[in-house]
PDB file of C-alpha atoms in Angstrom:
ATOM      1  CA  UNK A  13      40.273 -15.680  -2.735  1.00 53.00           C
ATOM      2  CA  UNK A  14      37.328 -13.284  -3.842  1.00 54.00           C
ATOM      3  CA  UNK A  15      35.876 -10.680  -1.359  1.00 55.00           C
ATOM      4  CA  UNK A  16      31.860 -11.385  -1.819  1.00 55.00           C
ATOM      5  CA  UNK A  17      29.571  -8.694  -0.542  1.00 57.00           C
ATOM      6  CA  UNK A  18      26.364  -9.408   1.155  1.00 58.00           C
ATOM      7  CA  UNK A  19      23.714  -7.744  -0.886  1.00 56.00           C
ATOM      8  CA  UNK A  20      20.899  -6.554   1.252  1.00 56.00           C
ATOM      9  CA  UNK A  21      17.861  -8.734   0.678  1.00 61.00           C
ATOM     10  CA  UNK A  22      15.467  -7.553  -2.305  1.00 64.00           C
ATOM     11  CA  UNK A  23      11.967  -6.491  -0.568  1.00 66.00           C
ATOM     12  CA  UNK A  24       8.727  -7.143  -3.122  1.00 64.00           C
ATOM     13  CA  UNK A  25       6.871  -3.719  -4.317  1.00 62.00           C
ATOM     14  CA  UNK A  26       3.852  -4.469  -1.814  1.00 78.00           C
ATOM     15  CA  UNK A  27       6.336  -4.589   1.400  1.00 86.00           C
ATOM     16  CA  UNK A  28       8.052  -1.091   0.481  1.00 90.00           C
ATOM     17  CA  UNK A  29       4.663   0.196   0.002  1.00 90.00           C
ATOM     18  CA  UNK A  30       3.615  -0.827   3.294  1.00 87.00           C
ATOM     19  CA  UNK A  31       7.357   0.196   4.992  1.00 90.00           C
ATOM     20  CA  UNK A  32       6.746   3.985   3.341  1.00 92.00           C
ATOM     21  CA  UNK A  33       3.378   3.846   4.218  1.00 91.00           C
ATOM     22  CA  UNK A  34       4.047   3.254   8.134  1.00 90.00           C
ATOM     23  CA  UNK A  35       6.984   5.998   7.720  1.00 93.00           C
ATOM     24  CA  UNK A  36       4.838   8.639   6.580  1.00 94.00           C
ATOM     25  CA  UNK A  37       2.016   7.414   9.388  1.00 92.00           C
ATOM     26  CA  UNK A  38       4.662   7.623  12.100  1.00 92.00           C
ATOM     27  CA  UNK A  39       5.633  11.500  11.238  1.00 93.00           C
ATOM     28  CA  UNK A  40       3.921  14.359  12.662  1.00 91.00           C
ATOM     29  CA  UNK A  41       2.633  15.895   9.104  1.00 92.00           C
ATOM     30  CA  UNK A  42       3.743  15.909   6.012  1.00 95.00           C
ATOM     31  CA  UNK A  43       6.913  14.552   4.916  1.00 96.00           C
ATOM     32  CA  UNK A  44       9.467  14.571   2.180  1.00 96.00           C
ATOM     33  CA  UNK A  45      10.795  11.726   0.618  1.00 96.00           C
ATOM     34  CA  UNK A  46      14.088  11.987   2.102  1.00 94.00           C
ATOM     35  CA  UNK A  47      12.952  12.145   5.497  1.00 96.00           C
ATOM     36  CA  UNK A  48      10.772   8.884   4.843  1.00 96.00           C
ATOM     37  CA  UNK A  49      14.279   7.380   3.155  1.00 95.00           C
ATOM     38  CA  UNK A  50      16.133   8.376   6.424  1.00 94.00           C
ATOM     39  CA  UNK A  51      13.456   7.065   8.587  1.00 94.00           C
ATOM     40  CA  UNK A  52      13.667   3.490   6.159  1.00 91.00           C
ATOM     41  CA  UNK A  53      17.468   3.503   6.331  1.00 85.00           C
ATOM     42  CA  UNK A  54      20.823   3.535   3.989  1.00 67.00           C
ATOM     43  CA  UNK A  55      19.997   0.702   2.022  1.00 81.00           C
ATOM     44  CA  UNK A  56      17.056   2.174   0.278  1.00 86.00           C
ATOM     45  CA  UNK A  57      17.714   4.276  -2.378  1.00 92.00           C
ATOM     46  CA  UNK A  58      16.351   8.148  -2.793  1.00 93.00           C
ATOM     47  CA  UNK A  59      15.106   7.276  -6.040  1.00 94.00           C
ATOM     48  CA  UNK A  60      13.405   4.214  -4.976  1.00 93.00           C
ATOM     49  CA  UNK A  61      11.286   5.692  -2.091  1.00 95.00           C
ATOM     50  CA  UNK A  62      10.525   8.893  -4.904  1.00 96.00           C
ATOM     51  CA  UNK A  63       9.273   5.529  -7.095  1.00 95.00           C
ATOM     52  CA  UNK A  64       7.339   4.021  -4.340  1.00 94.00           C
ATOM     53  CA  UNK A  65       5.386   7.190  -3.537  1.00 96.00           C
ATOM     54  CA  UNK A  66       4.740   8.413  -7.053  1.00 96.00           C
ATOM     55  CA  UNK A  67       2.926   4.545  -7.605  1.00 93.00           C
ATOM     56  CA  UNK A  68       0.877   5.159  -3.340  1.00 92.00           C
ATOM     57  CA  UNK A  69      -0.456   7.930  -4.869  1.00 93.00           C
ATOM     58  CA  UNK A  70      -1.731   6.934  -8.273  1.00 91.00           C
ATOM     59  CA  UNK A  71      -3.177   4.066  -6.174  1.00 86.00           C
ATOM     60  CA  UNK A  72      -4.931   6.859  -3.975  1.00 84.00           C
ATOM     61  CA  UNK A  73      -2.724   6.238  -0.653  1.00 88.00           C
ATOM     62  CA  UNK A  74      -0.820   9.216  -0.477  1.00 92.00           C
ATOM     63  CA  UNK A  75      -1.313  12.789  -0.987  1.00 94.00           C
ATOM     64  CA  UNK A  76       1.311  15.695  -2.145  1.00 95.00           C
ATOM     65  CA  UNK A  77       1.740  18.956  -1.546  1.00 95.00           C
ATOM     66  CA  UNK A  78       4.387  21.550  -2.651  1.00 94.00           C
ATOM     67  CA  UNK A  79       7.507  21.822  -0.394  1.00 89.00           C
ATOM     68  CA  UNK A  80       9.759  24.299  -2.338  1.00 91.00           C
ATOM     69  CA  UNK A  81      10.980  22.007  -5.307  1.00 91.00           C
ATOM     70  CA  UNK A  82      10.194  19.209  -3.817  1.00 90.00           C
ATOM     71  CA  UNK A  83       7.220  17.464  -2.417  1.00 96.00           C
ATOM     72  CA  UNK A  84       6.048  16.479   0.867  1.00 96.00           C
ATOM     73  CA  UNK A  85       3.572  13.705   1.280  1.00 97.00           C
ATOM     74  CA  UNK A  86       0.610  12.656   3.859  1.00 95.00           C
ATOM     75  CA  UNK A  87      -1.090   8.760   3.851  1.00 93.00           C
ATOM     76  CA  UNK A  88      -4.681   8.671   3.172  1.00 89.00           C
ATOM     77  CA  UNK A  89      -5.085   5.292   3.356  1.00 71.00           C
ATOM     78  CA  UNK A  90      -3.967   2.400   6.024  1.00 75.00           C
ATOM     79  CA  UNK A  91      -2.651  -0.681   5.127  1.00 73.00           C
ATOM     80  CA  UNK A  92      -5.912  -2.430   5.154  1.00 80.00           C
ATOM     81  CA  UNK A  93      -7.244   0.237   2.538  1.00 78.00           C
ATOM     82  CA  UNK A  94      -4.581  -0.399   0.575  1.00 73.00           C
ATOM     83  CA  UNK A  95      -5.620  -4.320   0.547  1.00 79.00           C
ATOM     84  CA  UNK A  96      -8.879  -3.651   0.036  1.00 82.00           C
ATOM     85  CA  UNK A  97      -7.801  -1.349  -3.156  1.00 77.00           C
ATOM     86  CA  UNK A  98      -6.034  -4.130  -4.118  1.00 78.00           C
ATOM     87  CA  UNK A  99      -8.696  -6.451  -4.252  1.00 85.00           C
ATOM     88  CA  UNK A 100     -10.945  -4.099  -5.970  1.00 85.00           C
ATOM     89  CA  UNK A 101      -8.213  -3.861  -8.603  1.00 83.00           C
ATOM     90  CA  UNK A 102      -8.123  -7.338  -9.361  1.00 86.00           C
ATOM     91  CA  UNK A 103     -12.021  -7.908  -9.294  1.00 89.00           C
ATOM     92  CA  UNK A 104     -12.075  -4.787 -11.876  1.00 90.00           C
ATOM     93  CA  UNK A 105     -10.206  -6.676 -14.045  1.00 90.00           C
ATOM     94  CA  UNK A 106     -12.253 -10.159 -14.692  1.00 91.00           C
ATOM     95  CA  UNK A 107     -14.984 -10.527 -16.902  1.00 93.00           C
ATOM     96  CA  UNK A 108     -17.432 -12.750 -14.521  1.00 94.00           C
ATOM     97  CA  UNK A 109     -17.203 -10.512 -11.313  1.00 91.00           C
ATOM     98  CA  UNK A 110     -20.252 -13.050 -10.104  1.00 92.00           C
ATOM     99  CA  UNK A 111     -18.151 -15.802 -10.739  1.00 93.00           C
ATOM    100  CA  UNK A 112     -14.883 -14.204  -8.822  1.00 91.00           C
ATOM    101  CA  UNK A 113     -16.815 -13.380  -6.002  1.00 91.00           C
ATOM    102  CA  UNK A 114     -18.544 -16.502  -5.679  1.00 92.00           C
ATOM    103  CA  UNK A 115     -15.496 -18.306  -5.863  1.00 92.00           C
ATOM    104  CA  UNK A 116     -13.902 -16.174  -3.151  1.00 90.00           C
ATOM    105  CA  UNK A 117     -16.442 -16.264  -0.528  1.00 90.00           C
ATOM    106  CA  UNK A 118     -16.587 -20.324  -1.273  1.00 92.00           C
ATOM    107  CA  UNK A 119     -12.742 -20.239  -0.279  1.00 93.00           C
ATOM    108  CA  UNK A 120     -13.050 -18.603   2.881  1.00 92.00           C
ATOM    109  CA  UNK A 121     -12.443 -20.279   6.045  1.00 93.00           C
ATOM    110  CA  UNK A 122     -15.950 -20.304   8.433  1.00 93.00           C
ATOM    111  CA  UNK A 123     -14.998 -17.628  10.586  1.00 95.00           C
ATOM    112  CA  UNK A 124     -13.883 -15.472   7.631  1.00 93.00           C
ATOM    113  CA  UNK A 125     -17.066 -16.315   5.975  1.00 90.00           C
ATOM    114  CA  UNK A 126     -18.717 -14.906   9.176  1.00 92.00           C
ATOM    115  CA  UNK A 127     -16.928 -11.907   9.408  1.00 93.00           C
ATOM    116  CA  UNK A 128     -17.887 -11.305   5.877  1.00 92.00           C
ATOM    117  CA  UNK A 129     -21.687 -11.751   6.524  1.00 90.00           C
ATOM    118  CA  UNK A 130     -21.278  -9.616   9.850  1.00 91.00           C
ATOM    119  CA  UNK A 131     -19.904  -6.693   7.993  1.00 90.00           C
ATOM    120  CA  UNK A 132     -22.582  -6.995   4.909  1.00 90.00           C
ATOM    121  CA  UNK A 133     -25.170  -6.861   7.350  1.00 92.00           C
ATOM    122  CA  UNK A 134     -23.812  -3.421   8.845  1.00 91.00           C
ATOM    123  CA  UNK A 135     -25.502  -0.155   7.552  1.00 87.00           C
ATOM    124  CA  UNK A 136     -23.393   1.950   5.118  1.00 80.00           C
ATOM    125  CA  UNK A 137     -22.722   5.138   6.137  1.00 71.00           C
ATOM    126  CA  UNK A 138     -25.101   7.896   3.818  1.00 58.00           C
ATOM    127  CA  UNK A 139     -22.607   8.899   1.035  1.00 49.00           C
ATOM    128  CA  UNK A 140     -20.820   5.843   0.480  1.00 53.00           C
ATOM    129  CA  UNK A 141     -20.891   4.204  -3.003  1.00 50.00           C
TER     130      UNK A 141
END
């Protein structure tokens, strides 16, 4: 009989990004990739943590600063901000923004539609585009 090892469950990219951001928010300040890896557990490779941090950097969700020969990372976006960024990226990739937004809004449930109307009726902060 062959021995079968139980492999860890494969996580999706969005789930890993959320875990890394959550770990960074728990840090007392800038955190290294090694600290994030340790915080998340040993089943996550150091290179995977670096890849996720680099993707988050490209999305504007984290910043980094030199820490010796490596980097220390800081979150700049929370989970809601990261989800909003993904939504904008999808919208930016479409030719007919009006049709996409209209379809999105008509697909909302009554509570979400009311919430969206309330948010849109609030004055915007100066300096926001």
